[in-house]
Amino acid sequence: MKPLFNISVSRVLSLLVSIAFGVFVVVIIEIMFLQIDRFAPPPFLKKIAIFDNLTLKSINPEYARRFFSGVNVAGMRMTPHPYVEPSAEKKLRVVIAGGSTVQGYPHSRRLTAAAYTRSMLSDIFSEYSVEVFNVGITAISSYAVSQVVEDALSLNPQIVVVYAGHNEIYGVYGSASLSSGGNSQLSKSIYYELMQLGMTGFLRFLIDELRSSPSLDSRALLNVMSDAGRLSPGDLRRKEALGNLRENMIELATKCKQKGVVLIVCTVASNERGFAPAFKEPEIPVNRVGLWKNEIDLGMKALAVSPEKSKFHFSSAINIAGEHAWSLFHYGRALEVLGETDLAHSYYLRARDVDSYPWRASSEVNKTLKQVSEEMDLTLVDVEKIFREKSPNSGIGWELMDDHLHPSYLGQLLLAHSWSKAVKSDLISLNSFGKIRSDEDYLKIHGYLALERMAVYTEMHSLLSEPPMDIGNEEHVRKLEQKADSLWLRLTKGERQGFQFWKSGSSGRTLALSAADQLFANEEWELASRYYLASQMEEPYTPWGDIWANLRAARCIILDGRRKLNSFERS
């Protein structure tokens, strides 16, 4: 028996040595891959330059790649935000985190709620150096937002604002996402850490090279996200999304409290009465589907000429189909036409909450955000309530929304006002002698240009003209087309050329700068200077923004000959 025991020990030792050697090789390979930027997880911050004991740093736009695998989406980047360290002694730093709404889609960087918030807080806290960091990333759920905030705390902000809730189902790490990382928070964490390995980065690089797939735009991203399929009202993934949101927000609040950072949580707003839910026939016996279709068709035909009759038919459709989004939404439209606005609003919300494509956060999502805020003693900004107060009684619509959930330029300003007010309330210890200016002033300061509106009109027209959003939104699509056509006629030759050049994708520059160069070539000096100054705000601390745009703007003013440079332009 003794020899057998010795053989057993030797085999075990041999096995342990083999395993240790294998682990050692894997670790060495992993370390090697991590030294290659293309394979390593992108860092949150990067150094740009060092001069005279000052370091110019920036949020790394490529950091967003940490959360995406197998999907190459154009614009899947964060907003670069250069800043100097060491910072001013009297400073106010605010981080704003969330998804594409925070990122500012479909608006330019300088026209986002985060950008307006910086201007408003600079006016309020005029004695302080104000920095607002926009760390929004398209299509991420609260799990990813929590990871982003954890890294953003390295900026040492006094306040973190979180606007999240729309992406809990289809967003990255959402309950129905193709990249969910599993159902539990533990499995999501393990999946996320695995995605940060250098070897994983290498494998993804190989797959991308072999597949050679072109990058997708934001419209194609919706199709990628919706590949997970429709969700019935009773789908367990809806409930799972609420549980995930709750856990992630509690974890996020705990991280902020440990660092002594104030966390402001927001409810989320959506297009309640303007945007139609996804069309889907009700799941009822086949012989009753025909009856339902007939009532819907009759209701739509009668809506404009006889809303009472339309209401009757849509009511019949609800009786046939039950709690069905398409039926509820159109019944709400009939009620709105008849002036029964409060009741119409309730039906619009019911339609949104049972939408088979739940892009928009449900009522339960905002309820969860409120509960967590109360339990964790957090500051709550009820953005949904604020948007409703500025909307008709029948609910939030196209006045404040560009699509199903992204705020219009007026919505961006309203969001900025709500954030700025909350920050001011939470920082009562700081002197706040300044006053907020009018919205018109901020639009002028930030350079809200004609081509910016044209870009939004065309982007939203394309988005709402394609599946799964093309049915039910036809009227608004026609209005967008009319607005774009009307605006196009009022543009100058240089603006048109600049827009076409930018739209072709060959400019490689921002819309404002693309147009500015065309206007300069056409000797439209005054208009060119406005576009150059706008592009300067769009890309600060860059050769194109600080040098090229600045020099060209000054040159335009001189060539125009009507006036001299003012102090702002000389600086």
mmCIF file of N, CA and C in Angstrom, residues 474-527:
data_model
loop_
_atom_site.group_PDB
_atom_site.id
_atom_site.type_symbol
_atom_site.label_atom_id
_atom_site.label_comp_id
_atom_site.label_asym_id
_atom_site.label_seq_id
_atom_site.Cartn_x
_atom_site.Cartn_y
_atom_site.Cartn_z
ATOM 1 N N GLU A 474 -46.614 58.520 -38.161
ATOM 2 C CA GLU A 474 -46.549 59.060 -39.522
ATOM 3 C C GLU A 474 -46.831 60.566 -39.568
ATOM 4 N N GLU A 475 -47.777 61.020 -38.766
ATOM 5 C CA GLU A 475 -48.132 62.438 -38.784
ATOM 6 C C GLU A 475 -46.959 63.313 -38.354
ATOM 7 N N HIS A 476 -46.262 62.880 -37.308
ATOM 8 C CA HIS A 476 -45.119 63.661 -36.843
ATOM 9 C C HIS A 476 -43.976 63.601 -37.853
ATOM 10 N N VAL A 477 -43.793 62.481 -38.510
ATOM 11 C CA VAL A 477 -42.766 62.362 -39.544
ATOM 12 C C VAL A 477 -43.028 63.370 -40.669
ATOM 13 N N ARG A 478 -44.297 63.515 -41.064
ATOM 14 C CA ARG A 478 -44.642 64.499 -42.096
ATOM 15 C C ARG A 478 -44.318 65.927 -41.631
ATOM 16 N N LYS A 479 -44.586 66.208 -40.363
ATOM 17 C CA LYS A 479 -44.285 67.537 -39.833
ATOM 18 C C LYS A 479 -42.778 67.793 -39.819
ATOM 19 N N LEU A 480 -42.000 66.789 -39.472
ATOM 20 C CA LEU A 480 -40.544 66.929 -39.490
ATOM 21 C C LEU A 480 -40.043 67.212 -40.900
ATOM 22 N N GLU A 481 -40.612 66.515 -41.865
ATOM 23 C CA GLU A 481 -40.226 66.724 -43.257
ATOM 24 C C GLU A 481 -40.556 68.150 -43.704
ATOM 25 N N GLN A 482 -41.725 68.645 -43.314
ATOM 26 C CA GLN A 482 -42.128 70.003 -43.659
ATOM 27 C C GLN A 482 -41.206 71.038 -43.006
ATOM 28 N N LYS A 483 -40.863 70.800 -41.744
ATOM 29 C CA LYS A 483 -39.961 71.718 -41.051
ATOM 30 C C LYS A 483 -38.588 71.745 -41.718
ATOM 31 N N ALA A 484 -38.090 70.567 -42.072
ATOM 32 C CA ALA A 484 -36.776 70.486 -42.719
ATOM 33 C C ALA A 484 -36.793 71.185 -44.073
ATOM 34 N N ASP A 485 -37.843 70.955 -44.849
ATOM 35 C CA ASP A 485 -37.952 71.589 -46.173
ATOM 36 C C ASP A 485 -38.021 73.107 -46.046
ATOM 37 N N SER A 486 -38.810 73.582 -45.086
ATOM 38 C CA SER A 486 -38.965 75.014 -44.880
ATOM 39 C C SER A 486 -37.645 75.651 -44.439
ATOM 40 N N LEU A 487 -36.959 74.991 -43.528
ATOM 41 C CA LEU A 487 -35.683 75.519 -43.037
ATOM 42 C C LEU A 487 -34.634 75.515 -44.135
ATOM 43 N N TRP A 488 -34.618 74.479 -44.950
ATOM 44 C CA TRP A 488 -33.631 74.361 -46.028
ATOM 45 C C TRP A 488 -33.713 75.560 -46.971
ATOM 46 N N LEU A 489 -34.906 76.018 -47.230
ATOM 47 C CA LEU A 489 -35.102 77.158 -48.138
ATOM 48 C C LEU A 489 -34.536 78.451 -47.553
ATOM 49 N N ARG A 490 -34.441 78.507 -46.223
ATOM 50 C CA ARG A 490 -33.949 79.722 -45.566
ATOM 51 C C ARG A 490 -32.448 79.708 -45.325
ATOM 52 N N LEU A 491 -31.802 78.567 -45.571
ATOM 53 C CA LEU A 491 -30.354 78.469 -45.371
ATOM 54 C C LEU A 491 -29.610 79.179 -46.499
ATOM 55 N N THR A 492 -28.423 79.666 -46.175
ATOM 56 C CA THR A 492 -27.587 80.269 -47.214
ATOM 57 C C THR A 492 -26.889 79.160 -48.004
ATOM 58 N N LYS A 493 -26.275 79.547 -49.083
ATOM 59 C CA LYS A 493 -25.563 78.580 -49.929
ATOM 60 C C LYS A 493 -24.454 77.883 -49.141
ATOM 61 N N GLY A 494 -23.710 78.658 -48.350
ATOM 62 C CA GLY A 494 -22.628 78.080 -47.554
ATOM 63 C C GLY A 494 -23.133 77.088 -46.523
ATOM 64 N N GLU A 495 -24.260 77.410 -45.883
ATOM 65 C CA GLU A 495 -24.829 76.494 -44.893
ATOM 66 C C GLU A 495 -25.257 75.184 -45.552
ATOM 67 N N ARG A 496 -25.876 75.281 -46.696
ATOM 68 C CA ARG A 496 -26.308 74.066 -47.405
ATOM 69 C C ARG A 496 -25.109 73.206 -47.787
ATOM 70 N N GLN A 497 -24.081 73.848 -48.308
ATOM 71 C CA GLN A 497 -22.886 73.103 -48.704
ATOM 72 C C GLN A 497 -22.220 72.457 -47.488
ATOM 73 N N GLY A 498 -22.175 73.202 -46.383
ATOM 74 C CA GLY A 498 -21.577 72.667 -45.164
ATOM 75 C C GLY A 498 -22.350 71.483 -44.625
ATOM 76 N N PHE A 499 -23.677 71.570 -44.658
ATOM 77 C CA PHE A 499 -24.511 70.476 -44.162
ATOM 78 C C PHE A 499 -24.331 69.224 -45.027
ATOM 79 N N GLN A 500 -24.320 69.408 -46.342
ATOM 80 C CA GLN A 500 -24.153 68.270 -47.254
ATOM 81 C C GLN A 500 -22.786 67.625 -47.084
ATOM 82 N N PHE A 501 -21.753 68.450 -46.890
ATOM 83 C CA PHE A 501 -20.402 67.934 -46.687
ATOM 84 C C PHE A 501 -20.323 67.124 -45.396
ATOM 85 N N TRP A 502 -20.933 67.666 -44.324
ATOM 86 C CA TRP A 502 -20.934 66.957 -43.038
ATOM 87 C C TRP A 502 -21.762 65.678 -43.126
ATOM 88 N N LYS A 503 -22.904 65.752 -43.796
ATOM 89 C CA LYS A 503 -23.801 64.602 -43.905
ATOM 90 C C LYS A 503 -23.159 63.477 -44.708
ATOM 91 N N SER A 504 -22.268 63.799 -45.634
ATOM 92 C CA SER A 504 -21.611 62.779 -46.452
ATOM 93 C C SER A 504 -20.675 61.901 -45.639
ATOM 94 N N GLY A 505 -20.280 62.413 -44.458
ATOM 95 C CA GLY A 505 -19.390 61.645 -43.594
ATOM 96 C C GLY A 505 -17.928 61.789 -43.942
ATOM 97 N N SER A 506 -17.598 62.589 -44.919
ATOM 98 C CA SER A 506 -16.204 62.713 -45.361
ATOM 99 C C SER A 506 -15.488 63.903 -44.734
ATOM 100 N N SER A 507 -16.221 64.731 -43.968
ATOM 101 C CA SER A 507 -15.577 65.920 -43.392
ATOM 102 C C SER A 507 -14.685 65.551 -42.214
ATOM 103 N N GLY A 508 -15.121 64.578 -41.408
ATOM 104 C CA GLY A 508 -14.343 64.200 -40.232
ATOM 105 C C GLY A 508 -14.365 65.251 -39.147
ATOM 106 N N ARG A 509 -15.248 66.229 -39.259
ATOM 107 C CA ARG A 509 -15.323 67.317 -38.291
ATOM 108 C C ARG A 509 -16.760 67.490 -37.809
ATOM 109 N N THR A 510 -16.938 68.389 -36.862
ATOM 110 C CA THR A 510 -18.272 68.645 -36.353
ATOM 111 C C THR A 510 -19.102 69.377 -37.407
ATOM 112 N N LEU A 511 -20.408 69.349 -37.223
ATOM 113 C CA LEU A 511 -21.302 70.050 -38.143
ATOM 114 C C LEU A 511 -20.976 71.538 -38.185
ATOM 115 N N ALA A 512 -20.780 72.142 -37.018
ATOM 116 C CA ALA A 512 -20.523 73.582 -36.953
ATOM 117 C C ALA A 512 -19.261 73.951 -37.719
ATOM 118 N N LEU A 513 -18.195 73.172 -37.550
ATOM 119 C CA LEU A 513 -16.936 73.490 -38.224
ATOM 120 C C LEU A 513 -17.016 73.208 -39.720
ATOM 121 N N SER A 514 -17.702 72.138 -40.101
ATOM 122 C CA SER A 514 -17.884 71.833 -41.523
ATOM 123 C C SER A 514 -18.590 72.981 -42.229
ATOM 124 N N ALA A 515 -19.633 73.508 -41.585
ATOM 125 C CA ALA A 515 -20.376 74.618 -42.173
ATOM 126 C C ALA A 515 -19.549 75.898 -42.171
ATOM 127 N N ALA A 516 -18.808 76.114 -41.082
ATOM 128 C CA ALA A 516 -18.005 77.334 -40.978
ATOM 129 C C ALA A 516 -17.001 77.444 -42.114
ATOM 130 N N ASP A 517 -16.333 76.335 -42.422
ATOM 131 C CA ASP A 517 -15.334 76.360 -43.501
ATOM 132 C C ASP A 517 -15.979 76.656 -44.851
ATOM 133 N N GLN A 518 -17.157 76.100 -45.089
ATOM 134 C CA GLN A 518 -17.857 76.365 -46.349
ATOM 135 C C GLN A 518 -18.314 77.821 -46.420
ATOM 136 N N LEU A 519 -18.779 78.348 -45.296
ATOM 137 C CA LEU A 519 -19.205 79.749 -45.245
ATOM 138 C C LEU A 519 -18.022 80.683 -45.458
ATOM 139 N N PHE A 520 -16.876 80.315 -44.901
ATOM 140 C CA PHE A 520 -15.663 81.111 -45.086
ATOM 141 C C PHE A 520 -15.259 81.128 -46.553
ATOM 142 N N ALA A 521 -15.316 79.942 -47.197
ATOM 143 C CA ALA A 521 -14.963 79.864 -48.615
ATOM 144 C C ALA A 521 -15.908 80.701 -49.474
ATOM 145 N N ASN A 522 -17.163 80.831 -49.033
ATOM 146 C CA ASN A 522 -18.154 81.612 -49.775
ATOM 147 C C ASN A 522 -18.158 83.090 -49.372
ATOM 148 N N GLU A 523 -17.218 83.451 -48.477
ATOM 149 C CA GLU A 523 -17.080 84.835 -48.019
ATOM 150 C C GLU A 523 -18.330 85.341 -47.281
ATOM 151 N N GLU A 524 -19.021 84.425 -46.597
ATOM 152 C CA GLU A 524 -20.144 84.813 -45.745
ATOM 153 C C GLU A 524 -19.586 85.032 -44.341
ATOM 154 N N TRP A 525 -18.879 86.150 -44.163
ATOM 155 C CA TRP A 525 -18.027 86.356 -42.999
ATOM 156 C C TRP A 525 -18.787 86.346 -41.668
ATOM 157 N N GLU A 526 -19.844 87.108 -41.572
ATOM 158 C CA GLU A 526 -20.550 87.220 -40.290
ATOM 159 C C GLU A 526 -21.115 85.877 -39.838
ATOM 160 N N LEU A 527 -21.731 85.165 -40.762
ATOM 161 C CA LEU A 527 -22.301 83.864 -40.420
ATOM 162 C C LEU A 527 -21.207 82.853 -40.131
#
